[in-house]
Coordinates of C-alpha atoms and ligand atoms in Angstrom, one line a residue:
M1031 CA -38.8 20.8 -16.2
K1032 CA -42.1 20.1 -14.5
F1033 CA -40.5 17.1 -12.8
F1034 CA -37.8 19.4 -11.5
F1035 CA -40.3 21.8 -10.1
N1036 CA -42.2 19.0 -8.5
I1037 CA -39.1 17.9 -6.7
I1038 CA -38.4 21.5 -5.5
H1039 CA -42.0 21.7 -4.3
W1040 CA -41.7 18.4 -2.4
L1041 CA -38.5 19.6 -0.8
S1042 CA -40.1 22.8 0.4
S1043 CA -41.3 20.9 3.4
Q1044 CA -39.0 20.7 6.4
K1045 CA -40.3 17.1 7.2
H1046 CA -39.4 15.9 3.7
A1047 CA -36.0 17.5 3.9
Y1048 CA -35.5 15.7 7.3
F1049 CA -36.3 12.3 5.8
L1050 CA -34.1 13.0 2.8
F1051 CA -31.1 14.0 4.9
G1052 CA -31.4 10.8 7.0
L1053 CA -31.3 8.8 3.8
L1054 CA -28.5 10.8 2.2
F1055 CA -26.4 10.3 5.4
I1056 CA -26.6 6.5 5.0
I1057 CA -25.8 6.3 1.3
P1058 CA -22.2 5.1 2.0
N1059 CA -23.7 2.5 4.4
C1060 CA -26.0 1.3 1.7
V1061 CA -23.1 0.8 -0.7
L1062 CA -21.0 -0.9 2.0
F1063 CA -24.0 -3.2 2.8
F1064 CA -23.5 -4.8 -0.7
T1065 CA -19.7 -4.7 -0.8
E1066 CA -18.6 -5.8 2.7
L1067 CA -20.1 -9.3 2.8
L1068 CA -21.1 -9.1 6.5
P1069 CA -23.5 -11.7 8.0
V1070 CA -27.1 -10.6 7.2
T1071 CA -27.9 -9.6 10.8
V1072 CA -24.9 -7.3 11.0
G1073 CA -25.5 -6.0 7.5
I1074 CA -29.1 -5.0 8.6
A1075 CA -27.7 -3.5 11.8
S1076 CA -25.1 -1.6 9.8
L1077 CA -28.0 0.3 8.1
L1078 CA -30.5 0.5 11.0
L1079 CA -28.1 1.8 13.7
P1080 CA -26.7 4.8 11.7
L1081 CA -30.1 5.6 10.2
A1082 CA -31.6 5.7 13.7
F1083 CA -28.7 7.7 15.0
W1084 CA -28.8 10.3 12.2
Y1085 CA -32.6 10.7 12.5
A1086 CA -32.2 11.4 16.2
V1087 CA -29.3 13.9 15.6
L1088 CA -31.2 15.7 12.8
L1089 CA -33.9 16.5 15.4
L1090 CA -31.4 18.6 17.5
A1091 CA -32.4 21.7 15.5
K1092 CA -35.8 22.9 14.4
K1093 CA -34.4 23.2 10.9
P1094 CA -32.5 20.0 10.0
G1095 CA -30.4 21.9 7.5
I1096 CA -28.6 23.5 10.4
V1097 CA -27.5 20.1 11.7
V1098 CA -26.3 19.1 8.3
W1099 CA -24.1 22.1 8.0
C1100 CA -22.8 21.5 11.5
L1101 CA -21.9 18.0 10.3
L1102 CA -19.9 19.3 7.3
P1103 CA -16.9 17.1 8.2
K1104 CA -19.1 14.0 8.0
V1105 CA -20.5 15.1 4.6
I1106 CA -16.9 15.5 3.4
L1107 CA -15.9 12.1 4.9
D1108 CA -18.9 10.5 3.1
G1109 CA -17.7 12.0 -0.2
G1110 CA -14.2 10.5 0.4
Q1111 CA -15.7 7.1 1.3
L1112 CA -17.8 7.1 -1.9
V1113 CA -14.7 7.9 -4.0
L1114 CA -12.8 5.0 -2.3
L1115 CA -15.7 2.6 -2.9
Y1116 CA -15.6 3.6 -6.6
L1117 CA -11.8 3.0 -6.7
F1118 CA -11.6 -0.3 -5.0
G1119 CA -15.2 -1.6 -5.1
E1120 CA -15.1 -2.4 -1.4
S1121 CA -13.9 -1.4 2.1
V1122 CA -14.2 1.5 4.5
I1123 CA -11.5 4.2 4.5
A1124 CA -8.5 2.4 5.9
V1125 CA -5.8 3.6 8.3
D1126 CA -3.3 3.5 5.4
M1127 CA -5.5 5.7 3.3
F1128 CA -5.4 8.4 6.0
L1129 CA -1.7 8.0 6.4
N1130 CA -1.1 8.1 2.6
L1131 CA -2.8 11.5 2.5
T1132 CA 0.1 12.9 4.6
S1133 CA 3.0 10.6 3.6
S1134 CA 2.7 10.5 -0.2
N1135 CA 4.9 12.9 -1.9
A1136 CA 3.3 15.7 -3.8
S1137 CA 4.1 14.4 -7.3
E1138 CA 2.8 10.9 -6.4
A1139 CA -0.4 12.4 -5.1
S1140 CA -0.9 14.6 -8.1
E1141 CA -0.4 11.7 -10.5
L1142 CA -3.1 9.7 -8.7
L1143 CA -5.5 12.6 -8.2
G1144 CA -5.2 13.6 -11.8
N1145 CA -6.5 10.2 -12.7
I1146 CA -9.4 10.0 -10.2
F1147 CA -10.3 13.7 -10.6
L1148 CA -13.4 12.8 -12.6
V1149 CA -14.7 10.5 -9.8
I1150 CA -14.1 13.2 -7.2
I1151 CA -15.9 15.8 -9.4
C1152 CA -18.9 13.4 -9.8
V1153 CA -19.2 12.6 -6.1
F1154 CA -18.9 16.4 -5.4
F1155 CA -21.6 17.4 -7.9
F1156 CA -24.0 14.5 -7.3
Y1157 CA -23.6 14.0 -3.5
T1158 CA -21.8 16.6 -1.5
L1159 CA -23.1 19.7 -3.3
P1160 CA -26.8 18.7 -3.5
T1161 CA -26.7 17.7 0.2
L1162 CA -25.2 21.0 1.2
W1163 CA -27.5 23.0 -1.1
L1164 CA -30.6 21.2 0.4
A1165 CA -29.3 22.0 3.9
Y1166 CA -29.0 25.6 2.9
H1167 CA -32.5 25.5 1.4
S1168 CA -33.8 24.0 4.7
I1169 CA -32.2 26.8 6.7
R1170 CA -33.7 29.5 4.4
M1171 CA -37.3 28.0 4.8
K1172 CA -39.6 29.8 7.2
E1173 CA -41.2 26.4 8.3
K1174 CA -39.7 24.6 11.3
L1175 CA -40.2 21.0 12.5
S1176 CA -43.0 21.0 15.0
V1177 CA -42.4 19.9 18.6
S1178 CA -44.8 17.0 18.2
F1179 CA -43.0 15.8 15.0
R1180 CA -39.7 15.9 16.8
K1181 CA -41.0 14.0 19.8
K1182 CA -42.6 11.4 17.6
W1183 CA -39.4 10.8 15.6
A1184 CA -37.2 10.9 18.7
V1185 CA -39.2 7.9 20.0
R1186 CA -39.2 6.2 16.6
S1187 CA -35.4 6.7 16.2
F1188 CA -34.9 5.2 19.6
G1189 CA -37.0 2.2 18.7
M1190 CA -35.1 1.7 15.4
F1191 CA -31.9 1.9 17.3
L1192 CA -33.0 -0.9 19.7
V1193 CA -34.0 -3.1 16.8
G1194 CA -30.5 -2.5 15.3
V1195 CA -28.9 -3.5 18.6
L1196 CA -31.0 -6.6 18.6
F1197 CA -29.7 -7.5 15.2
C1198 CA -26.1 -7.0 16.5
C1199 CA -26.8 -9.4 19.3
L1200 CA -27.8 -12.1 16.8
A1201 CA -24.3 -11.9 15.2
P1202 CA -22.8 -14.6 17.3
L1203 CA -25.4 -17.0 16.0
Q1204 CA -23.7 -16.6 12.6
D1205 CA -20.2 -17.1 14.1
F1206 CA -19.4 -13.4 13.8
L1207 CA -17.9 -11.2 16.4
F1208 CA -19.6 -7.8 16.0
S1209 CA -17.6 -4.6 16.8
L1210 CA -18.7 -1.0 16.3
K1211 CA -15.2 0.1 15.3
N1212 CA -14.9 -2.5 12.5
D1213 CA -18.4 -3.0 11.2
I1214 CA -20.4 0.3 11.3
Y1215 CA -19.7 3.3 9.1
P1216 CA -18.7 6.0 10.0
A1217 CA -17.6 4.6 13.5
N1218 CA -15.0 2.4 11.7
A1219 CA -13.7 5.2 9.5
L1220 CA -13.3 7.5 12.5
Y1221 CA -11.6 4.7 14.5
N1222 CA -9.2 4.3 11.5
L1223 CA -8.5 8.1 11.6
Y1224 CA -7.7 7.9 15.3
F1225 CA -5.4 4.9 14.7
A1226 CA -3.7 6.8 11.9
V1227 CA -3.1 9.9 14.1
T1228 CA -1.7 7.7 16.9
K1229 CA 0.6 6.0 14.4
S1230 CA 1.8 9.3 13.0
E1231 CA 2.7 10.4 16.5
K1232 CA 4.8 7.2 17.0
N1233 CA 6.5 7.9 13.7
A1234 CA 7.3 11.4 14.8
N1235 CA 8.7 10.2 18.1
Y1236 CA 10.8 7.4 16.5
H1237 CA 14.1 9.3 17.0
L1238 CA 13.4 9.4 20.8
T1239 CA 12.0 5.8 21.2
S1240 CA 14.8 4.3 19.3
A1241 CA 17.6 6.5 20.5
D1242 CA 19.2 4.0 22.9
F1243 CA 18.8 1.0 20.7
K1244 CA 21.8 -1.1 19.8
F1245 CA 22.0 -4.2 17.6
N1246 CA 25.3 -5.3 19.2
S1247 CA 26.5 -6.4 15.7
S1248 CA 29.5 -8.7 15.3
R1249 CA 31.0 -10.6 12.4
F1250 CA 30.9 -14.4 12.2
A1251 CA 32.5 -14.5 8.8
H1252 CA 35.0 -12.4 6.8
A1253 CA 36.0 -12.5 3.1
D1254 CA 39.7 -13.3 3.8
G1255 CA 40.8 -9.6 3.8
K1256 CA 39.0 -8.9 0.5
R1257 CA 36.8 -5.8 0.2
E1258 CA 33.1 -6.6 0.8
I1259 CA 30.2 -4.7 -0.7
Y1260 CA 26.6 -5.7 0.0
V1261 CA 23.7 -3.9 -1.8
L1262 CA 20.0 -4.0 -1.1
V1263 CA 17.9 -2.6 -3.9
V1264 CA 14.3 -1.8 -2.9
G1265 CA 12.1 -2.1 -5.9
E1266 CA 8.7 -0.4 -6.4
T1267 CA 5.4 -1.9 -7.7
S1268 CA 7.0 -4.8 -9.6
R1269 CA 5.0 -8.0 -10.3
A1270 CA 6.9 -11.3 -10.6
M1271 CA 4.4 -12.4 -13.2
E1272 CA 5.7 -9.6 -15.5
W1273 CA 9.4 -10.8 -15.4
S1274 CA 10.5 -13.2 -18.1
L1275 CA 12.9 -14.6 -15.5
Y1276 CA 9.7 -15.8 -13.8
G1277 CA 8.2 -17.2 -17.0
Y1278 CA 6.5 -14.1 -18.5
E1279 CA 6.2 -14.5 -22.3
R1280 CA 7.6 -11.1 -23.1
K1281 CA 11.3 -10.9 -22.7
T1282 CA 11.4 -8.2 -20.0
T1283 CA 14.4 -9.3 -18.1
P1284 CA 17.0 -10.5 -20.7
R1285 CA 20.1 -9.0 -18.9
L1286 CA 19.4 -10.6 -15.5
E1287 CA 18.8 -13.9 -17.1
K1288 CA 22.3 -13.9 -18.5
L1289 CA 23.9 -12.9 -15.2
N1290 CA 26.1 -15.5 -13.5
G1291 CA 25.5 -16.0 -9.8
L1292 CA 21.8 -15.0 -9.9
V1293 CA 19.2 -16.8 -7.8
H1294 CA 15.5 -15.9 -8.1
F1295 CA 12.9 -16.9 -5.4
K1296 CA 9.7 -17.9 -7.0
D1297 CA 7.2 -18.0 -4.2
V1298 CA 7.5 -14.6 -2.5
I1299 CA 4.5 -12.7 -1.0
T1300 CA 4.8 -9.2 0.4
Q1301 CA 3.8 -8.6 4.0
S1302 CA 2.1 -5.3 2.9
N1303 CA 0.7 -3.8 -0.3
N1304 CA 1.5 -0.3 0.9
T1305 CA 5.0 1.2 0.5
H1306 CA 5.0 2.9 3.9
K1307 CA 4.4 -0.4 5.7
S1308 CA 6.2 -2.8 3.3
V1309 CA 9.5 -1.0 3.1
P1310 CA 10.0 -0.5 6.8
I1311 CA 9.6 -4.3 7.2
I1312 CA 12.2 -4.8 4.4
L1313 CA 14.6 -2.4 6.1
S1314 CA 14.3 -3.7 9.7
A1315 CA 13.9 -6.7 11.9
A1316 CA 10.1 -6.0 12.1
S1317 CA 7.7 -8.4 10.6
A1318 CA 3.9 -8.4 10.3
E1319 CA 4.1 -10.7 13.3
N1320 CA 5.8 -8.0 15.5
Y1321 CA 5.4 -4.8 13.7
G1322 CA 5.3 -2.7 16.9
V1323 CA 9.1 -3.1 17.4
I1324 CA 9.6 -0.8 14.4
Y1325 CA 9.3 2.2 16.8
D1326 CA 11.9 1.0 19.2
E1327 CA 14.6 -0.5 17.0
K1328 CA 16.8 1.0 14.3
S1329 CA 17.2 -0.2 10.7
I1330 CA 19.5 -2.6 8.8
V1331 CA 21.6 0.5 8.0
T1332 CA 22.6 0.8 11.7
A1333 CA 23.1 -3.0 12.0
F1334 CA 25.7 -2.8 9.2
K1335 CA 27.2 0.4 10.6
E1336 CA 27.8 -1.2 14.0
A1337 CA 29.6 -4.1 12.2
G1338 CA 32.1 -1.6 10.7
F1339 CA 30.6 -1.1 7.2
R1340 CA 30.5 2.3 5.6
T1341 CA 26.8 2.8 4.8
L1342 CA 25.3 4.6 1.8
V1343 CA 21.7 5.2 0.8
I1344 CA 20.7 6.5 -2.6
A1345 CA 16.9 7.0 -2.8
N1346 CA 14.9 8.0 -5.9
Q1347 CA 11.7 8.4 -3.9
K1348 CA 10.7 11.3 -1.6
L1349 CA 10.5 9.8 1.8
T1350 CA 11.4 12.6 4.2
T1351 CA 8.3 12.4 6.4
S1352 CA 8.0 8.6 6.7
M1353 CA 9.8 5.9 8.9
I1354 CA 11.7 5.0 5.7
G1355 CA 13.3 8.5 5.6
A1356 CA 14.2 8.2 9.3
F1357 CA 15.9 4.8 8.6
Y1358 CA 17.8 6.3 5.7
R1359 CA 19.1 9.2 7.8
E1360 CA 21.0 6.6 9.9
A1361 CA 23.4 6.1 7.0
D1362 CA 26.9 7.7 6.8
T1363 CA 25.9 9.1 3.4
F1364 CA 22.2 9.6 2.3
I1365 CA 21.8 10.9 -1.3
D1366 CA 18.2 12.0 -1.6
M1367 CA 17.6 12.1 -5.4
S1368 CA 14.0 13.1 -5.0
S1369 CA 15.3 16.6 -4.2
F1370 CA 17.1 16.9 -7.6
K1371 CA 15.7 18.8 -10.5
T1372 CA 14.7 16.5 -13.4
G1373 CA 15.2 19.2 -16.0
S1374 CA 12.0 18.1 -17.8
Y1375 CA 8.3 17.6 -17.3
L1376 CA 9.1 14.4 -15.3
T1377 CA 8.3 14.6 -11.6
S1378 CA 11.1 12.2 -10.7
L1379 CA 14.4 11.1 -12.3
H1380 CA 14.7 7.7 -14.0
D1381 CA 16.3 5.1 -11.7
G1382 CA 19.4 4.9 -14.0
A1383 CA 20.3 8.4 -12.7
L1384 CA 21.5 6.8 -9.5
L1385 CA 24.2 4.8 -11.2
P1386 CA 26.8 7.6 -11.5
Y1387 CA 26.4 8.4 -7.8
L1388 CA 26.8 4.7 -6.9
E1389 CA 30.0 4.5 -9.1
K1390 CA 31.5 7.6 -7.5
E1391 CA 30.8 6.3 -3.9
L1392 CA 32.2 2.9 -4.7
K1393 CA 35.5 4.5 -5.9
K1394 CA 35.7 7.0 -3.0
T1395 CA 37.4 4.6 -0.5
D1396 CA 38.3 0.9 -0.1
D1397 CA 36.0 0.5 2.9
N1398 CA 33.6 -2.4 3.2
M1399 CA 30.2 -1.0 2.2
F1400 CA 26.5 -1.6 2.8
I1401 CA 24.4 0.2 0.3
V1402 CA 20.6 0.7 0.0
L1403 CA 19.3 1.8 -3.4
H1404 CA 15.6 2.8 -3.3
T1405 CA 14.3 2.9 -6.8
Y1406 CA 11.0 4.2 -8.3
G1407 CA 10.7 1.1 -10.4
S1408 CA 7.3 0.7 -12.0
H1409 CA 5.3 3.2 -10.0
F1410 CA 2.4 4.8 -11.8
N1411 CA 2.6 6.7 -14.3
Y1412 CA 4.5 3.8 -15.8
H1413 CA 5.5 5.5 -19.1
E1414 CA 7.4 8.2 -17.0
R1415 CA 9.7 5.6 -15.4
Y1416 CA 12.0 4.8 -18.4
P1417 CA 13.9 6.7 -21.1
K1418 CA 12.7 6.4 -24.7
E1419 CA 15.3 3.8 -25.6
F1420 CA 13.2 1.4 -23.5
C1421 CA 10.0 1.9 -25.5
F1422 CA 10.0 -1.7 -26.6
Y1423 CA 6.3 -2.2 -26.4
M1424 CA 4.1 0.4 -28.1
P1425 CA 1.8 2.2 -27.8
D1426 CA 2.6 3.1 -24.2
K1427 CA 0.8 6.4 -23.6
A1428 CA -2.4 6.0 -21.7
E1429 CA -4.5 9.2 -21.4
G1430 CA -5.8 8.1 -18.0
I1431 CA -6.1 5.1 -15.8
R1432 CA -9.0 3.4 -17.5
A1433 CA -9.7 -0.2 -18.5
S1434 CA -9.9 1.0 -22.2
Y1435 CA -6.2 1.8 -21.9
K1436 CA -5.2 -1.6 -20.6
K1437 CA -3.0 -2.3 -23.6
E1438 CA -1.1 1.0 -23.3
L1439 CA -0.8 0.5 -19.5
R1440 CA 0.6 -3.0 -19.8
N1441 CA 3.0 -2.0 -22.6
A1442 CA 4.3 0.9 -20.5
Y1443 CA 4.5 -1.3 -17.4
D1444 CA 6.5 -4.0 -19.3
N1445 CA 8.9 -1.3 -20.6
S1446 CA 9.4 -0.2 -17.0
I1447 CA 10.3 -3.8 -16.0
H1448 CA 12.7 -3.9 -18.9
Y1449 CA 14.3 -0.8 -17.6
T1450 CA 14.6 -2.2 -14.0
D1451 CA 16.3 -5.2 -15.6
Y1452 CA 18.9 -2.7 -17.1
V1453 CA 19.4 -0.8 -13.9
L1454 CA 19.9 -4.0 -11.8
S1455 CA 22.3 -5.5 -14.3
E1456 CA 24.3 -2.2 -14.4
V1457 CA 24.5 -2.3 -10.5
A1458 CA 25.8 -5.9 -10.6
G1459 CA 28.3 -4.8 -13.3
L1460 CA 29.6 -1.9 -11.2
L1461 CA 30.0 -4.3 -8.2
E1462 CA 31.8 -6.9 -10.3
K1463 CA 34.1 -4.2 -11.7
T1464 CA 35.3 -3.4 -8.1
G1465 CA 36.6 -7.1 -7.8
A1466 CA 35.1 -7.1 -4.3
C1467 CA 33.3 -9.9 -2.6
A1468 CA 29.9 -8.5 -3.4
S1469 CA 26.2 -9.4 -3.4
M1470 CA 23.0 -7.7 -4.3
L1471 CA 19.5 -8.4 -3.1
Y1472 CA 16.6 -7.0 -5.0
L1473 CA 12.9 -7.2 -4.3
S1474 CA 9.8 -5.2 -4.9
D1475 CA 7.8 -3.7 -2.0
H1476 CA 4.5 -4.9 -3.5
G1477 CA 2.8 -5.6 -6.8
E1478 CA 0.0 -3.8 -8.6
D1479 CA -3.4 -4.3 -10.2
I1480 CA -3.6 -3.3 -13.9
F1481 CA -7.2 -4.2 -15.0
D1482 CA -6.2 -7.9 -14.9
D1483 CA -9.6 -9.5 -14.6
S1484 CA -13.3 -8.7 -14.6
R1485 CA -12.9 -6.8 -11.3
N1486 CA -11.1 -4.1 -13.3
R1487 CA -8.9 -3.3 -10.3
Y1488 CA -6.0 -1.0 -10.6
L1489 CA -3.0 0.4 -8.6
H1490 CA -2.2 -1.0 -5.1
A1491 CA -2.5 -0.3 -1.3
S1492 CA -6.2 -1.3 -1.4
P1493 CA -7.5 -2.4 2.1
I1494 CA -8.0 -5.9 0.6
P1495 CA -5.1 -7.0 -1.5
T1496 CA -5.2 -9.1 -4.6
Y1497 CA -2.9 -11.8 -6.0
Y1498 CA -1.5 -9.1 -8.3
Q1499 CA -0.5 -6.9 -5.4
L1500 CA 1.0 -9.7 -3.4
H1501 CA 3.3 -11.8 -5.6
I1502 CA 6.7 -10.0 -6.0
P1503 CA 10.1 -10.7 -7.6
Y1504 CA 12.9 -11.3 -5.2
I1505 CA 16.5 -12.0 -6.5
L1506 CA 19.9 -12.5 -5.1
W1507 CA 23.1 -12.0 -7.1
F1508 CA 26.6 -13.0 -5.9
S1509 CA 29.8 -11.8 -7.5
E1510 CA 32.4 -14.3 -8.7
E1511 CA 34.6 -13.4 -5.7
Y1512 CA 31.7 -14.0 -3.3
R1513 CA 30.9 -17.4 -4.8
D1514 CA 34.6 -18.4 -4.5
I1515 CA 34.8 -17.4 -0.9
F1516 CA 31.3 -18.4 0.3
P1517 CA 30.2 -21.2 -2.1
E1518 CA 27.9 -22.7 0.5
K1519 CA 25.9 -19.5 0.9
Y1520 CA 25.3 -19.4 -2.9
Q1521 CA 24.4 -23.1 -3.0
T1522 CA 22.0 -22.7 0.0
A1523 CA 20.3 -19.8 -1.7
L1524 CA 19.9 -21.9 -4.9
A1525 CA 18.5 -24.8 -2.8
H1526 CA 15.9 -22.4 -1.4
E1527 CA 14.7 -21.0 -4.8
S1528 CA 11.2 -22.5 -4.4
V1529 CA 10.6 -22.1 -0.7
P1530 CA 7.6 -19.9 0.3
V1531 CA 9.0 -16.7 1.8
S1532 CA 8.0 -13.1 2.6
T1533 CA 9.5 -9.6 2.7
N1534 CA 10.4 -10.1 6.4
S1535 CA 13.3 -12.4 5.3
V1536 CA 15.3 -9.5 3.8
F1537 CA 16.9 -8.2 7.0
H1538 CA 18.0 -11.6 8.1
T1539 CA 19.2 -12.8 4.7
M1540 CA 21.1 -9.6 4.0
L1541 CA 23.0 -9.8 7.3
D1542 CA 23.6 -13.6 6.9
I1543 CA 25.1 -13.0 3.4
A1544 CA 27.5 -10.4 5.0
G1545 CA 28.4 -12.7 7.9
V1546 CA 27.0 -10.2 10.4
R1547 CA 25.3 -11.4 13.6
T1548 CA 23.0 -9.1 15.7
D1549 CA 20.8 -9.5 18.7
E1550 CA 17.8 -9.4 16.4
S1551 CA 19.1 -11.9 13.8
D1552 CA 17.0 -14.9 13.1
S1553 CA 18.7 -17.5 10.8
T1554 CA 15.4 -19.3 10.3
L1555 CA 14.4 -16.4 8.1
A1556 CA 17.7 -16.2 6.2
L1557 CA 17.5 -17.6 2.7
T1558 CA 21.3 -18.2 2.6
S1559 CA 21.2 -20.2 5.9
S1560 CA 20.7 -23.9 6.2
A1561 CA 18.6 -23.1 9.3
F1562 CA 15.9 -21.4 7.1
T1563 CA 12.5 -22.7 8.1
V1564 CA 9.3 -22.6 6.1
R1565 CA 6.4 -20.9 8.0
D1566 CA 2.9 -19.6 7.4
R1567 CA 3.1 -16.2 5.8
M1568 CA 1.5 -13.3 7.4
F1569 CA 0.1 -10.0 5.9
L1570 CA 0.1 -6.8 8.0
G1571 CA -3.6 -5.9 8.5
D1572 CA -4.9 -2.4 8.6
H1573 CA -4.6 -2.1 12.4
D1574 CA -1.1 -3.5 12.2
E1575 CA -2.1 -7.0 13.2
P1576 CA -0.7 -10.2 11.5
V1577 CA -3.2 -12.0 9.3
P1578 CA -2.4 -15.1 7.2
F1579 CA -2.3 -13.6 3.7
W1580 CA -4.9 -16.0 2.2
K1581 CA -7.4 -14.8 4.9
M1582 CA -7.1 -11.1 3.8
G1583 CA -10.4 -11.3 1.8
L1584 CA -8.8 -12.7 -1.4
K1585 CA -11.4 -13.7 -4.1
K1586 CA -11.7 -16.8 -6.2
A1587 CA -9.9 -15.1 -9.1
D1588 CA -6.9 -14.5 -6.7
F1589 CA -6.8 -18.1 -5.5
E1590 CA -6.8 -19.2 -9.1
M1591 CA -3.7 -17.1 -9.8
L1592 CA -2.0 -18.2 -6.6
D1593 CA -2.5 -21.8 -7.8
K1594 CA -1.3 -21.0 -11.3
W1595 CA 1.9 -19.5 -9.9
G1596 CA 2.4 -22.3 -7.4
I1597 CA 2.1 -20.0 -4.3
V1598 CA 1.8 -22.0 -1.1
Y1599 CA -1.1 -21.2 1.3
D1600 CA -3.2 -23.2 3.7
K1601 CA -6.0 -24.7 1.5
D1602 CA -7.9 -26.2 4.4
E1603 CA -8.7 -22.9 6.0
Ligands
ZN531 ZN1 5.4 0.9 -3.1

């Protein structure tokens, strides 16, 4: 108790409060100093520059508490940054984080928030609230900072700032290109916020910027008067390493393994670990290499529509505000299952619920069809993604997302893969039943961390990905009719089973399977084309720039897994 009173007494000095506020303001910088692995000179500058800046700013009022309350948004931002550092163990708040705040659907956000609630509470009670209470205390004090003290510390802050600038100037000696918007918190977080706002505006204007776009689609192959149906299934949060088809010891994909006409691509890396960036790449001609075209061009749905196909999208994810939703509204029929009532505590329907709608639409006409099925796959909370008949691995109920529940989480995750295996084989069954020349392409948008190693990482969409978020399952299935009419397409796909490939191949492969040519088609990216060419695989960086995926800050543990699974990357760089 005496200790507590001593602290209160010490804080009853405006000067002490001033020094303390300066230090509290750079707590996120201190954590980032250890997590961001910057060259020493830049690391020191990343502490000195903000400290000098805040010490100068705190002098703007005679009571520094007034400045702190005026900087309330910064205090809140700091809280968010600290929560993020706890979650991912590294990285400043990324553009994607800001965008996810607005684009995640309510149930997804509440599932996640429910699990990090304790962290948020801790940061609030141990950082945000004490800072604001101290500021209030400073305002209530009669004492003010003297003119001489403020002058002295204005000069000292300026001196500290100059030393910080000097350290920045030394960065090139360590082969490092310093930039304020990347390396100094909160300048980098604010730049990311600005970038996110600009991007949201582009999303909102998509219907205008893409209005006049045309693919000029034409057919270079037909199925001899037979009905043609091509299906793209967009998966969610599935890891190749968890599929027995890929060698996982648990039999999670028994049905697919028995399917005739199935090809699985072993070395597939996603171009983004974030749904809202990965799925638009899957659905369009955009790649990490040219992501900007996404705002000017339409999606694969329109490419097929122009070629005379009836287009159908059934989505089990709420996507109304994102680019994905805009793409789906291009379809002749868009069934948004996320708007359906689940009739239980579940926040979304199980993916199997889309099968009756698919069956009904297949029977409606004899048109050639292009269909997109967007599943909820293995998204957290895993145990809510499958019905009880799929509780193969038990126990599967985790009380929260904690390392101590790894067994339950992995069991539930594997059950969800088992269920995906069921849903996909049912889709193939429905297609086979039509007797059409049909094909299905399935891939996941990204993987996931589930407390896999000593880093104790979990979930996805972190600014720096891991092996577990990158390596995805990617399969092609061809109906018997298709294999009869286009045997060379099937054979070429089989021959490409082991080639290194990314999510940007989907658009080109899907169109090549269907014999559709467009102005944007690139046969060197089509897995069913003999023109397919192996290339370095890029990952879409936080500022939408292409980065070779192995240069995204992967750690030793990730490279060990890449090697174990035979994933190709440039080992000399
Ligand atoms: Zn996703």
